[in-house]
Amino acid sequence: MKFDIIPTNSAKWWKEAVVYQIYPRSFKDSDGDGVGDLKGIISKLDYVKSLGVDAVWLNPIYASPNDDNGYDISNYREIMSDFGTMEDFDLLLQEMHKRGIKLIMDLVVNHSSDEHEWFKQSRSSRDNPYRNYYHWWPAEKGTPPYRWSWFDVDSNAWKYDATTDSYYLHYFSEKQPDLNWENPTLRNEVYDIMKFWLDKGIDGFRMDAFQFISKDNNFPELPTEILNEPIEIMKYYGDGPHLHDYIQEMNREVLSKYNIMTVAEGAGSSPSEAMKFVDPDRKELDIAYHFESVEIGNHIADFGLVKYKDIFSRYDTEFKDKGWLAIFLANHDQPRMVSKFGNDSPEFREISSKMLSTFILTMRGTPFYYQGDELGMVNPRFDSINEYQDIDTRNKYISIKNKGGDLQAFLEAQKQTSRENSRTPFQWNSTKNSGFTSGKPWLKLNPNFETINAEIQEKNQNSVLNYFRKLVQLRKENLTLVYGTYTLLDRENPNVYAYTRRLNDKKILVLLNFTDQTATYNLNFKLGKHEVLLDNYNDFEKVENCQLRPYEAIIIAY
Ligand code: GLC
């Protein structure tokens, strides 16, 4: 049914694609060591294909000592031994392409591992040729100007290194020293690494922590009034003076030579800043992945639907005519989508998961959909710090403990906010360890795997899984859902998110009830007369005019 007329020059495969995110550690283990691996992914490619998705974004699989689960890379041209070998990778890529699935790799070049050869050289002496690959502050200049660090127990991004009597910078953990992008030799090294993978035939990069690559290398003192305001401090970190010069250079040197897609994580702190990364006239990147919609708060009940709608609508307005956005509600750094934006109680888990999937698949922007959300997987709610592996949670815990803070309150909050909530192993079936591994899983499974898993849902036509598949097909058959303009309706409604997508003479209305109560929408619209393309209750004729049942989602063509 692809007869819609697409605006000239704007059609791109990556706009029409649905991207599925695979967190390799937790997807499927093939060798019983308890850690997911590349062969495991290969064994599940038919499942991935069956979802209907077009591309996979794979979290880092490069050699790494795993201080931050692969986001600390010690060799950019090798595969992490936990995950397999380069032969496994080549086979994975081949098998994906055979099935028509593209592969997007993570590019983590704001920092490397401290075990990377570059850093070993760099820290060995002040006149080593690799010294300027990183940021060093000689101790004779005094204590370096304070910078916040995400994963440091003392939240201090400068770490003293006795060998050369200097401090090095690490925005993330102390095992993740920041690379110095001011150095053109380093930039060229990065471009060579990118070419290495692109020449293998991969289809794009997700650019990790990219707004941080450019820094003011003078490191001015931070104004004292913002020291306790992480959000304010951020402005002194990202979007450095040469950020866009570097990305344009990368585009000229590498990206423009390949037919690939690039997606920038955390692009900009406002819609207009995000646009700068992906405005086609600026020749930088393709898709902006902004954080406002996930950083809005911990639970939909706390921040409210109107605020949430306004964020998406503000971004859409900026991106109406050019540029392109990613639409996502979860990833490996976020809690489970249904536990944050829906309702993970037994009564509403399925219906609200379906509602949220409807949202992701009907919005304007490329859907980035996180593994396990198609089953409605939920936060595991770990009770003890020993159940967490993530450096973020563990180091924050130590920091609170050192300060004599309230550890119980912290652990309680982590049940809703920790990154580990989304990292528990994929729930394949009801057998031991849910079929994820025959060994001891690296992270505890959610005990609910006996009732929530792929095998059970395969057999049920009305499962969350099969509903997701229908949504993906619907998006493919209706380019209105890809390219159509987005218009928010009934803005003030605190319960219902209603919008239209319109392309030429085609119009689609989406109605989503974000609450556990019956909700009313204020539109002059009689449901009965129109074609319902999909609804998550599967019996839409029961719908009363202008009323939606709890977490109901309806897609209507008219
Ligand atoms: C990104 C990744 C996150 C990682 C961080 C540091 O935000 O998504 O998982 O910890 O960068 O590399």
Coordinates of C-alpha atoms and ligand atoms in Angstrom, one line a residue:
M1 CA 0.0 0.0 0.0
K2 CA 3.0 2.4 -0.4
F3 CA 1.2 4.9 -2.6
D4 CA 1.7 8.0 -0.5
I5 CA 3.7 10.9 -2.1
I6 CA 6.8 11.7 -0.1
P7 CA 8.1 15.2 0.0
T8 CA 10.9 15.6 -2.5
N9 CA 14.4 14.7 -1.4
S10 CA 13.4 13.8 2.1
A11 CA 12.9 10.1 1.8
K12 CA 15.6 8.1 3.5
W13 CA 15.9 4.5 4.6
W14 CA 16.7 5.5 8.1
K15 CA 13.5 7.6 8.4
E16 CA 11.4 4.6 7.4
A17 CA 13.3 2.1 9.6
V18 CA 12.3 0.7 12.9
V19 CA 15.5 0.3 15.0
Y20 CA 15.7 -2.5 17.6
Q21 CA 18.3 -2.1 20.4
I22 CA 20.2 -5.1 21.5
Y23 CA 22.2 -5.0 24.7
P24 CA 24.5 -7.9 23.9
R25 CA 25.4 -8.8 27.5
S26 CA 21.8 -9.6 28.2
F27 CA 20.3 -10.9 25.0
K28 CA 21.4 -14.5 24.6
D29 CA 24.4 -16.5 25.8
S30 CA 25.6 -19.3 23.6
D31 CA 28.5 -20.7 25.6
G32 CA 27.2 -20.9 29.2
D33 CA 29.5 -18.3 30.7
G34 CA 26.5 -16.3 31.8
V35 CA 27.1 -13.4 29.5
G36 CA 25.3 -12.8 26.3
D37 CA 27.4 -13.0 23.1
L38 CA 27.5 -12.6 19.3
K39 CA 26.8 -16.2 18.6
G40 CA 23.8 -15.9 20.9
I41 CA 22.6 -13.0 18.9
I42 CA 23.1 -14.9 15.6
S43 CA 21.0 -17.7 17.0
K44 CA 18.1 -15.3 17.6
L45 CA 18.2 -13.4 14.3
D46 CA 15.1 -15.1 13.1
Y47 CA 13.3 -13.8 16.1
V48 CA 14.6 -10.3 15.4
K49 CA 13.6 -10.6 11.8
S50 CA 10.1 -11.8 12.9
L51 CA 9.6 -8.5 14.7
G52 CA 9.7 -6.7 11.4
V53 CA 12.4 -4.3 12.4
D54 CA 14.9 -3.0 9.8
A55 CA 18.0 -2.3 11.9
V56 CA 19.7 -3.2 15.1
W57 CA 21.6 -0.8 17.3
L58 CA 24.2 -2.9 19.1
N59 CA 25.7 -1.5 22.3
P60 CA 29.6 -1.7 22.4
I61 CA 31.1 -5.0 21.6
Y62 CA 34.7 -3.9 21.4
A63 CA 37.6 -5.1 23.7
S64 CA 37.0 -3.7 27.2
P65 CA 37.8 -4.4 30.8
N66 CA 34.1 -3.7 31.4
D67 CA 34.2 -1.0 34.1
D68 CA 31.2 0.5 32.4
N69 CA 29.9 -2.6 30.4
G70 CA 31.9 -2.0 27.3
Y71 CA 31.7 1.9 27.3
D72 CA 35.3 1.8 28.3
I73 CA 37.2 0.5 25.2
S74 CA 40.7 -0.8 25.3
N75 CA 40.9 -1.7 21.6
Y76 CA 38.6 -0.3 19.0
R77 CA 39.5 -2.9 16.4
E78 CA 38.9 -6.0 18.6
I79 CA 35.9 -7.8 19.9
M80 CA 35.4 -8.2 23.7
S81 CA 36.4 -11.8 24.5
D82 CA 33.1 -12.2 26.5
F83 CA 31.3 -11.6 23.3
G84 CA 33.3 -13.7 20.9
T85 CA 35.7 -13.1 18.0
M86 CA 36.0 -11.0 14.9
E87 CA 34.9 -14.1 12.9
D88 CA 31.7 -14.2 15.0
F89 CA 31.2 -10.5 14.2
D90 CA 31.7 -11.0 10.5
L91 CA 29.2 -13.8 10.6
L92 CA 26.8 -11.7 12.6
L93 CA 26.9 -8.9 10.0
Q94 CA 26.6 -11.3 7.1
E95 CA 23.6 -13.1 8.7
M96 CA 21.9 -9.8 9.5
H97 CA 22.4 -8.5 6.0
K98 CA 21.1 -11.8 4.6
R99 CA 17.9 -11.2 6.5
G100 CA 17.7 -7.5 5.4
I101 CA 18.6 -6.2 8.8
K102 CA 21.0 -3.3 9.0
L103 CA 23.6 -2.9 11.8
I104 CA 24.3 0.3 13.7
M105 CA 27.3 0.2 16.0
D106 CA 28.0 2.3 19.1
L107 CA 30.9 4.8 18.6
V108 CA 32.4 5.6 22.0
V109 CA 35.1 8.2 21.5
N110 CA 34.6 10.9 24.1
H111 CA 36.7 8.6 26.2
S112 CA 38.6 5.3 26.0
S113 CA 39.5 2.8 28.7
D114 CA 42.5 3.6 30.8
E115 CA 43.7 0.2 29.6
H116 CA 43.8 1.4 26.0
E117 CA 47.4 1.5 24.7
W118 CA 47.0 5.2 24.0
F119 CA 46.4 5.9 27.6
K120 CA 49.1 3.6 28.8
Q121 CA 51.5 5.6 26.6
S122 CA 50.0 8.9 27.5
R123 CA 50.4 8.4 31.3
S124 CA 53.9 7.1 31.0
S125 CA 55.7 10.4 30.6
R126 CA 54.9 14.1 29.9
D127 CA 56.7 14.0 26.6
N128 CA 55.3 10.8 25.3
P129 CA 53.8 11.3 21.7
Y130 CA 50.4 10.1 23.1
R131 CA 50.4 12.6 25.9
N132 CA 48.0 15.0 24.1
Y133 CA 45.5 12.2 23.3
Y134 CA 44.1 13.0 26.7
H135 CA 43.5 16.0 29.0
W136 CA 46.3 16.4 31.6
W137 CA 46.6 19.1 34.3
P138 CA 50.2 19.4 35.7
A139 CA 50.1 19.4 39.5
E140 CA 52.4 22.5 39.7
K141 CA 49.5 24.5 38.3
G142 CA 47.6 23.7 41.5
T143 CA 44.4 21.8 41.9
P144 CA 42.5 21.6 38.6
P145 CA 39.2 23.5 38.3
Y146 CA 36.4 21.3 39.6
R147 CA 34.5 19.2 37.1
W148 CA 31.6 16.8 38.0
S149 CA 32.0 13.1 37.1
W150 CA 29.1 10.8 36.6
F151 CA 30.6 7.6 38.0
D152 CA 33.2 8.9 40.5
V153 CA 32.6 8.2 44.1
D154 CA 33.6 11.8 45.0
S155 CA 32.0 13.2 41.8
N156 CA 35.4 14.7 40.8
A157 CA 36.4 14.3 37.2
W158 CA 40.1 14.9 37.8
K159 CA 42.2 12.0 39.0
Y160 CA 45.8 12.5 40.3
D161 CA 48.3 10.2 38.6
A162 CA 51.7 10.0 40.4
T163 CA 53.8 8.8 37.4
T164 CA 53.8 12.2 35.9
D165 CA 52.6 14.2 38.8
S166 CA 49.5 15.4 36.9
Y167 CA 45.7 15.0 36.9
Y168 CA 43.8 13.5 34.0
L169 CA 40.2 14.2 33.2
H170 CA 37.4 11.6 33.3
Y171 CA 33.8 12.8 32.9
F172 CA 32.7 9.2 33.5
S173 CA 34.5 6.6 35.7
E174 CA 38.2 7.0 36.5
K175 CA 38.8 4.1 34.1
Q176 CA 37.3 6.2 31.3
P177 CA 39.7 9.0 30.6
D178 CA 38.4 11.7 28.2
L179 CA 40.1 11.9 24.8
N180 CA 41.4 15.2 23.7
W181 CA 39.6 16.1 20.4
E182 CA 41.7 19.3 20.1
N183 CA 44.5 17.0 18.9
P184 CA 44.1 16.5 15.1
T185 CA 46.1 13.2 15.3
L186 CA 43.6 11.8 17.7
R187 CA 40.7 12.9 15.5
N188 CA 42.3 11.1 12.5
E189 CA 42.8 8.0 14.6
V190 CA 39.0 8.1 15.3
Y191 CA 38.2 8.5 11.6
D192 CA 40.4 5.5 10.7
I193 CA 38.6 3.4 13.3
M194 CA 35.2 4.5 11.8
K195 CA 36.4 3.5 8.3
F196 CA 37.6 0.2 9.6
W197 CA 34.1 -0.7 10.7
L198 CA 32.3 1.0 7.8
D199 CA 34.5 -0.9 5.3
K200 CA 33.3 -4.1 6.9
G201 CA 29.9 -3.0 5.7
I202 CA 28.1 -1.8 8.9
D203 CA 25.3 0.6 8.3
G204 CA 25.8 3.4 10.8
F205 CA 26.9 4.7 14.2
R206 CA 25.1 5.7 17.4
M207 CA 27.4 8.4 18.7
D208 CA 27.9 8.0 22.4
A209 CA 28.1 11.1 24.7
F210 CA 28.9 13.1 21.6
Q211 CA 28.1 16.5 22.9
F212 CA 31.1 16.2 25.2
I213 CA 33.9 15.7 22.7
S214 CA 34.7 19.4 22.4
K215 CA 35.7 21.1 25.6
D216 CA 37.1 24.4 26.6
N217 CA 40.7 23.2 27.2
N218 CA 41.4 26.1 29.5
F219 CA 38.9 24.6 31.9
P220 CA 37.6 27.8 33.4
E221 CA 36.4 27.7 37.1
L222 CA 32.7 26.8 37.4
P223 CA 30.6 29.5 38.9
T224 CA 30.1 28.4 42.6
E225 CA 26.3 28.9 42.4
I226 CA 25.9 26.0 40.1
L227 CA 28.1 23.4 41.8
N228 CA 25.1 21.6 43.3
E229 CA 23.1 21.8 40.1
P230 CA 24.1 18.9 37.8
I231 CA 21.9 20.1 35.0
E232 CA 23.5 23.6 35.1
I233 CA 27.0 22.1 35.2
M234 CA 26.2 20.1 32.1
K235 CA 26.2 23.4 30.1
Y236 CA 29.9 23.7 31.0
Y237 CA 30.6 20.2 29.7
G238 CA 28.9 19.7 26.4
D239 CA 28.7 21.8 23.3
G240 CA 32.3 23.0 23.5
P241 CA 33.6 25.6 21.2
H242 CA 34.6 23.3 18.3
L243 CA 31.9 20.6 18.6
H244 CA 30.3 21.3 15.3
D245 CA 33.6 21.9 13.5
Y246 CA 34.7 18.4 14.5
I247 CA 31.5 16.8 13.4
Q248 CA 31.6 18.6 10.1
E249 CA 35.2 17.5 9.6
M250 CA 34.1 13.9 10.4
N251 CA 31.3 14.2 7.9
R252 CA 33.8 15.4 5.2
E253 CA 36.4 12.8 6.0
V254 CA 34.2 9.8 6.7
L255 CA 30.4 9.9 6.8
S256 CA 29.8 11.6 3.4
K257 CA 31.7 8.7 1.7
Y258 CA 29.2 6.0 2.9
N259 CA 25.5 5.4 2.6
I260 CA 24.9 5.1 6.3
M261 CA 23.0 6.7 9.2
T262 CA 24.3 8.4 12.3
V263 CA 22.4 9.1 15.5
A264 CA 23.7 11.5 18.1
E265 CA 23.0 10.6 21.7
G266 CA 22.0 13.5 23.9
A267 CA 22.0 15.9 21.1
G268 CA 21.8 19.4 22.5
S269 CA 19.8 20.7 25.4
S270 CA 17.0 22.3 23.4
P271 CA 15.2 21.7 20.1
S272 CA 17.2 24.3 18.3
E273 CA 20.5 23.0 19.7
A274 CA 19.5 19.5 18.7
M275 CA 18.7 20.7 15.2
K276 CA 22.2 21.9 14.7
F277 CA 23.5 18.3 14.7
V278 CA 21.1 17.1 12.0
D279 CA 20.2 20.1 9.9
P280 CA 21.0 18.6 6.4
D281 CA 22.4 22.0 5.3
R282 CA 25.1 21.8 7.9
K283 CA 26.3 18.4 6.8
E284 CA 26.8 16.8 10.2
L285 CA 24.7 13.8 11.4
D286 CA 21.3 12.3 10.6
I287 CA 19.2 11.7 13.7
A288 CA 19.0 13.5 17.0
Y289 CA 18.3 11.5 20.1
H290 CA 17.4 14.0 22.8
F291 CA 16.9 13.3 26.5
E292 CA 14.2 15.7 27.5
S293 CA 11.4 13.2 27.3
V294 CA 13.2 10.6 29.5
E295 CA 14.8 13.1 31.9
I296 CA 11.5 14.7 32.6
G297 CA 11.1 12.7 35.9
N298 CA 10.8 9.2 37.4
H299 CA 7.2 8.4 36.7
I300 CA 4.5 9.7 34.5
A301 CA 2.3 10.3 37.6
D302 CA 4.9 12.8 38.9
F303 CA 5.3 15.0 35.9
G304 CA 2.0 14.7 34.2
L305 CA 0.9 14.1 30.6
V306 CA 0.5 17.7 29.5
K307 CA 4.2 18.5 30.2
Y308 CA 5.2 15.3 28.4
K309 CA 3.1 16.1 25.3
D310 CA 4.6 19.6 25.3
I311 CA 8.1 18.2 25.0
F312 CA 7.4 16.0 22.0
S313 CA 5.3 18.8 20.4
R314 CA 8.1 21.4 20.9
Y315 CA 10.7 19.2 19.3
D316 CA 8.3 18.3 16.5
T317 CA 7.7 22.0 15.7
E318 CA 11.4 22.6 15.4
F319 CA 11.9 19.6 13.2
K320 CA 8.8 20.1 11.1
D321 CA 10.6 21.1 7.9
K322 CA 14.0 19.6 8.2
G323 CA 16.2 17.5 10.5
W324 CA 15.1 14.2 12.0
L325 CA 14.5 12.8 15.5
A326 CA 14.6 9.5 17.3
I327 CA 11.5 8.4 19.2
F328 CA 12.3 6.2 22.2
L329 CA 11.1 5.7 25.8
A330 CA 13.8 3.4 27.1
N331 CA 17.3 2.1 26.5
H332 CA 20.1 0.5 28.5
D333 CA 20.5 3.7 30.6
Q334 CA 16.8 3.9 31.5
P335 CA 14.3 1.9 33.6
R336 CA 11.8 -0.2 31.7
M337 CA 9.4 1.8 29.6
V338 CA 6.3 0.3 31.1
S339 CA 7.5 0.9 34.7
K340 CA 8.2 4.5 34.0
F341 CA 5.6 5.7 31.5
G342 CA 2.9 3.0 31.9
N343 CA 1.8 0.8 34.7
D344 CA 3.6 -2.4 35.5
S345 CA 1.0 -3.9 37.8
P346 CA -0.4 -7.3 36.8
E347 CA -3.7 -5.7 35.8
F348 CA -2.3 -3.1 33.4
R349 CA 1.1 -4.2 32.4
E350 CA 0.1 -5.7 29.0
I351 CA -2.4 -3.1 28.0
S352 CA -0.2 -0.1 29.0
S353 CA 2.9 -1.7 27.3
K354 CA 0.8 -1.9 24.1
M355 CA -0.3 1.7 24.5
L356 CA 3.3 2.9 24.8
S357 CA 4.4 0.8 21.8
T358 CA 1.6 2.4 19.9
F359 CA 3.0 5.8 20.8
I360 CA 6.6 5.0 19.7
L361 CA 5.4 3.5 16.4
T362 CA 3.0 6.2 15.4
M363 CA 5.1 9.3 16.2
R364 CA 7.1 11.3 13.8
G365 CA 10.7 10.2 14.1
T366 CA 12.6 6.9 13.8
P367 CA 11.5 4.5 16.5
F368 CA 14.4 3.2 18.7
Y369 CA 12.8 0.3 20.5
Y370 CA 14.6 -1.5 23.4
Q371 CA 14.9 -5.3 23.7
G372 CA 12.3 -6.8 25.9
D373 CA 9.9 -4.0 25.8
E374 CA 8.1 -6.0 23.1
L375 CA 7.3 -8.5 25.9
G376 CA 6.4 -5.8 28.4
M377 CA 9.4 -6.6 30.6
V378 CA 9.4 -4.6 33.9
N379 CA 11.8 -3.3 36.4
P380 CA 13.2 -6.1 38.6
R381 CA 13.2 -3.9 41.8
F382 CA 16.4 -5.3 43.4
D383 CA 16.4 -5.2 47.2
S384 CA 20.1 -5.3 47.9
I385 CA 23.1 -3.4 46.6
N386 CA 24.8 -6.8 45.9
E387 CA 22.3 -7.5 43.2
Y388 CA 23.5 -4.5 41.2
Q389 CA 26.5 -4.7 38.9
D390 CA 26.2 -1.2 37.4
I391 CA 29.0 1.2 38.3
D392 CA 26.6 4.1 38.4
T393 CA 24.5 2.5 41.2
R394 CA 27.4 1.0 43.0
N395 CA 29.5 4.1 43.2
K396 CA 26.6 6.3 44.1
Y397 CA 25.9 3.9 46.9
I398 CA 29.5 4.1 48.2
S399 CA 29.4 7.8 47.9
I400 CA 26.2 8.1 50.0
K401 CA 27.6 5.6 52.5
N402 CA 30.8 7.6 52.9
K403 CA 28.7 10.7 53.6
G404 CA 26.6 8.8 56.1
G405 CA 23.5 9.3 53.9
D406 CA 20.2 7.3 53.8
L407 CA 21.1 4.1 52.0
Q408 CA 17.7 2.6 52.3
A409 CA 16.1 5.6 50.6
F410 CA 18.7 5.4 47.9
L411 CA 18.0 1.7 47.2
E412 CA 14.3 2.3 47.2
A413 CA 14.8 5.0 44.6
Q414 CA 17.0 2.8 42.5
K415 CA 14.1 0.3 42.1
Q416 CA 12.6 2.9 39.9
T417 CA 15.6 4.8 38.4
S418 CA 18.6 2.5 38.1
R419 CA 20.0 1.8 34.7
E420 CA 20.2 -1.9 35.7
N421 CA 16.4 -2.1 35.6
S422 CA 16.5 -2.5 31.8
R423 CA 19.6 -4.7 31.8
T424 CA 18.3 -7.9 33.3
P425 CA 18.6 -10.9 30.8
F426 CA 16.1 -11.2 28.0
Q427 CA 13.2 -13.5 29.0
W428 CA 13.0 -16.2 26.3
N429 CA 11.1 -19.0 27.9
S430 CA 10.0 -20.5 31.3
T431 CA 13.0 -22.9 31.7
K432 CA 16.0 -22.3 33.9
N433 CA 17.4 -18.8 33.5
S434 CA 14.6 -18.2 31.0
G435 CA 16.7 -19.8 28.3
F436 CA 19.1 -16.9 28.4
T437 CA 22.1 -19.0 29.6
S438 CA 22.9 -22.5 30.8
G439 CA 25.4 -21.0 33.3
K440 CA 25.1 -18.4 36.0
P441 CA 23.7 -15.2 34.6
W442 CA 25.9 -12.1 35.0
L443 CA 22.9 -10.2 36.4
K444 CA 19.9 -11.7 38.2
L445 CA 16.9 -12.4 36.0
N446 CA 13.6 -10.9 36.8
P447 CA 11.8 -13.7 38.7
N448 CA 8.7 -13.1 36.7
F449 CA 10.2 -14.8 33.6
E450 CA 8.0 -17.8 34.2
T451 CA 5.0 -15.8 33.2
I452 CA 6.5 -13.0 31.0
N453 CA 8.5 -14.5 28.2
A454 CA 8.8 -14.7 24.4
E455 CA 7.7 -18.3 24.1
I456 CA 4.4 -17.8 25.9
Q457 CA 3.7 -14.7 23.9
E458 CA 4.5 -16.3 20.6
K459 CA 1.5 -18.6 21.1
N460 CA -0.9 -15.8 22.0
Q461 CA -2.3 -13.7 19.2
N462 CA -3.2 -10.9 21.6
S463 CA 0.2 -10.8 23.4
V464 CA 2.2 -7.7 23.8
L465 CA 4.7 -9.2 21.4
N466 CA 2.3 -9.9 18.6
Y467 CA 0.7 -6.5 19.0
F468 CA 4.2 -4.9 18.6
R469 CA 4.6 -6.9 15.3
K470 CA 1.3 -5.6 14.1
L471 CA 2.3 -2.0 14.9
V472 CA 5.6 -2.4 12.9
Q473 CA 3.7 -3.7 9.9
L474 CA 1.2 -0.9 10.2
R475 CA 4.0 1.7 10.1
K476 CA 5.5 0.0 7.1
E477 CA 2.2 0.0 5.2
N478 CA 1.4 3.6 6.0
L479 CA 4.1 6.1 5.1
T480 CA 1.8 8.7 6.7
L481 CA 3.1 7.3 10.0
V482 CA 6.7 8.0 8.8
Y483 CA 6.5 11.2 6.9
G484 CA 3.1 12.7 7.8
T485 CA 3.0 15.9 9.7
Y486 CA 2.2 15.7 13.4
T487 CA -0.5 17.8 15.0
L488 CA -1.3 17.7 18.7
L489 CA -5.0 17.8 19.6
D490 CA -6.8 18.4 22.9
R491 CA -3.5 19.7 24.4
E492 CA -4.8 20.5 27.9
N493 CA -6.3 17.0 28.4
P494 CA -4.3 15.5 31.3
N495 CA -5.2 11.9 30.5
V496 CA -5.3 11.5 26.8
Y497 CA -2.6 12.1 24.2
A498 CA -4.3 12.7 20.9
Y499 CA -2.6 13.6 17.6
T500 CA -2.9 13.3 13.9
R501 CA -0.4 12.3 11.3
R502 CA -1.2 13.7 7.8
L503 CA 0.4 13.1 4.4
N504 CA -1.3 14.5 1.3
D505 CA -5.0 13.4 1.5
K506 CA -4.3 10.7 4.1
K507 CA -5.0 11.4 7.8
I508 CA -4.4 9.2 10.8
L509 CA -5.7 9.9 14.3
V510 CA -4.0 8.4 17.3
L511 CA -5.7 8.3 20.7
L512 CA -3.8 7.2 23.8
N513 CA -5.2 7.0 27.3
F514 CA -2.2 7.3 29.7
T515 CA -4.2 6.5 32.8
D516 CA -5.7 3.5 34.6
Q517 CA -9.2 5.1 34.5
T518 CA -11.7 5.6 31.7
A519 CA -10.8 8.9 30.1
T520 CA -12.6 11.3 27.9
Y521 CA -11.2 13.0 24.8
N522 CA -12.5 16.4 23.8
L523 CA -12.7 16.0 20.0
N524 CA -15.6 16.3 17.7
F525 CA -15.1 12.9 16.4
K526 CA -17.4 9.9 16.1
L527 CA -15.3 6.7 16.2
G528 CA -17.9 4.5 14.5
K529 CA -17.7 6.1 11.1
H530 CA -14.0 5.6 10.6
E531 CA -11.6 2.8 9.9
V532 CA -9.8 1.6 13.0
L533 CA -6.4 0.4 11.9
L534 CA -5.4 -1.0 15.2
D535 CA -6.5 -0.9 18.8
N536 CA -5.0 -2.5 21.9
Y537 CA -8.2 -3.9 23.3
N538 CA -9.0 -5.6 20.1
D539 CA -12.7 -4.9 20.4
F540 CA -13.0 -1.3 19.5
E541 CA -16.7 -1.4 18.7
K542 CA -17.3 -1.4 22.5
V543 CA -15.8 2.0 22.7
E544 CA -18.3 4.7 23.8
N545 CA -18.0 7.9 21.9
C546 CA -15.2 10.1 23.2
Q547 CA -14.3 7.6 25.9
L548 CA -11.2 5.5 26.2
R549 CA -10.8 2.5 28.6
P550 CA -7.7 2.4 30.9
Y551 CA -4.5 2.7 28.7
E552 CA -6.5 2.3 25.6
A553 CA -4.8 3.0 22.3
I554 CA -6.6 3.5 19.0
I555 CA -5.2 4.3 15.6
I556 CA -7.8 5.5 13.1
A557 CA -7.6 6.3 9.4
Y558 CA -10.0 9.0 8.2
Ligands
GLC1 C1 26.4 6.8 27.3 C2 26.0 5.4 27.4 C3 26.1 4.9 28.8 C4 27.6 5.1 29.3 C5 28.0 6.5 29.0 C6 29.5 6.7 29.1 O1 25.5 7.7 28.0 O2 24.7 5.2 26.9 O3 25.7 3.6 29.0 O4 27.7 4.8 30.6 O5 27.7 7.0 27.7 O6 30.1 6.1 28.0

